[in-house]
């Protein structure tokens, strides 16, 4: 489980965009916690697998760039767009069964094995897979659109009702985005996290209250969202869920996957929502961009660190060795740093 210097992977140039396609000149790609976990040798949680060291590892969770050629009537040349391979198609065999984590169109995702990724100078893809963002939104913030869309997705899957209280387990960056979105949607939010600094940041993000895991006795919520990278904390979700509560898990295929005995005993089966990844649909991306482009909220890029492609591998290794991650990592993609 060692990631060395990035190896450029030759990708055949698909040529000019066809009808309803766009060609995007890439500017910035975000590295994700999932990649750092893979570099650490952790289980590759998005598909319940470990990273195969024999498979090419493609950097990039979400990317942003400008349209340089267009075959789409909706997107013209010069439009700034955000890309994410986690935008499920909604129409394939798996999506129709609500198994978006196995969507047949996810191969653009940089955290998918055998991915084409975004770590190249130009990407040609269907116009429905890119989402226009205003120039007023900083490049780093554009890459966070995917996280905000994840929050929207989770809360919609959990059937959030305005006015009710939601418990958010984990106050990392994903958790704090969930806090922000839930507040926008009219909920009361209590964040649960063992780290005092994370609890303080959750309050700054708008949480109505915060709890340490050892102080949850007597607290229960009708909706609980798991937004943590420590899988043992799924137990906390069960501890704070009312009987019959809706529980939504981020990045965990099922209770059995985290070795929780009799998982369903604690939650009424028909009310339990399990999602295996943070895939989402185009409408949620659009709503995320609208949210981020209005108001003056801090969308939580605390320590942005921009890298050239040559420095991405060492930075990823350093982040894996110094868990949790201190910096938000972004790779700048220009003609000087990419060759394929």
XYZ file of C-alpha atoms in Angstrom, residues 4-131:
128
model
C 5.166 6.766 -4.951
C 5.764 9.460 -7.532
C 2.745 9.825 -9.834
C 3.028 7.874 -13.055
C 1.427 9.571 -16.013
C -1.090 7.259 -17.657
C -1.618 7.775 -21.373
C -5.285 8.374 -22.185
C -6.375 8.288 -25.789
C -7.651 11.690 -26.902
C -11.317 11.228 -27.848
C -11.104 14.185 -30.197
C -13.651 16.983 -30.474
C -16.877 16.622 -28.494
C -19.816 14.954 -30.167
C -23.406 16.089 -29.823
C -24.291 16.689 -26.156
C -20.644 16.365 -25.079
C -18.189 18.973 -23.818
C -14.413 19.150 -23.723
C -13.081 20.640 -20.480
C -9.651 22.126 -19.883
C -8.921 21.050 -16.296
C -7.724 23.602 -13.738
C -7.910 21.979 -10.304
C -8.577 18.523 -8.857
C -9.320 17.776 -5.204
C -7.744 14.852 -3.393
C -10.116 13.103 -1.009
C -10.000 11.385 2.346
C -10.856 8.132 0.567
C -7.571 8.380 -1.338
C -5.631 9.048 1.846
C -7.289 6.066 3.503
C -6.337 3.923 0.511
C -2.749 5.159 0.730
C -2.764 4.174 4.423
C -3.850 0.662 3.457
C -7.332 1.043 4.921
C -10.283 -0.734 3.403
C -11.370 1.066 0.256
C -14.784 1.875 1.611
C -16.627 3.134 -1.430
C -16.999 -0.369 -2.794
C -16.057 -2.392 0.294
C -12.715 -3.354 -1.220
C -9.058 -2.757 -0.578
C -7.001 -0.902 -3.131
C -5.273 -3.314 -5.495
C -1.637 -2.134 -5.614
C -1.404 -3.577 -9.140
C -4.136 -1.272 -10.430
C -3.376 2.281 -11.568
C -4.309 4.809 -8.911
C -5.755 7.948 -10.423
C -5.770 11.118 -8.344
C -8.884 13.208 -8.170
C -12.246 13.180 -6.430
C -13.793 16.261 -7.984
C -12.417 18.663 -10.530
C -13.087 22.081 -11.983
C -12.208 23.593 -15.349
C -13.514 25.506 -18.341
C -15.322 24.289 -21.415
C -12.949 24.623 -24.396
C -15.189 22.978 -27.007
C -18.867 22.126 -26.873
C -21.372 19.991 -28.698
C -24.065 20.970 -26.196
C -26.651 23.680 -26.657
C -26.776 24.215 -22.901
C -23.060 24.841 -22.279
C -20.950 27.201 -24.321
C -17.196 27.632 -24.626
C -15.724 29.454 -21.643
C -18.215 28.202 -19.060
C -16.627 27.184 -15.753
C -17.811 23.753 -14.715
C -17.328 21.296 -11.880
C -16.979 17.589 -12.595
C -17.667 14.655 -10.341
C -17.696 11.005 -11.259
C -20.079 10.410 -8.375
C -23.051 11.862 -10.222
C -25.119 8.721 -10.662
C -26.983 8.373 -13.932
C -30.297 7.439 -12.338
C -31.260 5.179 -15.219
C -28.948 2.143 -15.306
C -29.876 -1.247 -13.827
C -28.356 -0.446 -10.446
C -29.688 3.103 -10.154
C -33.232 1.883 -10.877
C -32.800 -0.406 -7.867
C -31.533 2.576 -5.818
C -28.028 1.088 -5.730
C -26.258 4.252 -6.897
C -22.963 3.051 -5.459
C -22.803 0.524 -8.314
C -23.882 2.978 -11.021
C -22.545 1.846 -14.385
C -21.562 5.418 -15.252
C -19.204 6.042 -12.323
C -15.988 5.303 -14.188
C -15.052 8.972 -14.357
C -14.587 8.992 -10.596
C -10.951 9.384 -9.604
C -11.468 7.226 -6.528
C -12.818 4.340 -8.559
C -10.440 1.526 -9.484
C -9.584 1.477 -13.204
C -10.805 5.034 -13.557
C -10.087 7.492 -16.346
C -10.118 10.191 -13.716
C -9.708 13.939 -14.061
C -5.922 14.150 -13.685
C -5.297 15.047 -17.291
C -5.172 18.298 -19.180
C -8.421 17.773 -21.080
C -11.488 15.652 -20.363
C -14.279 14.994 -22.857
C -17.512 13.770 -21.320
C -21.312 14.026 -21.597
C -22.618 17.515 -20.847
C -25.033 16.075 -18.254
C -22.019 15.089 -16.140
C -20.723 18.651 -15.683
C -22.290 21.425 -13.663
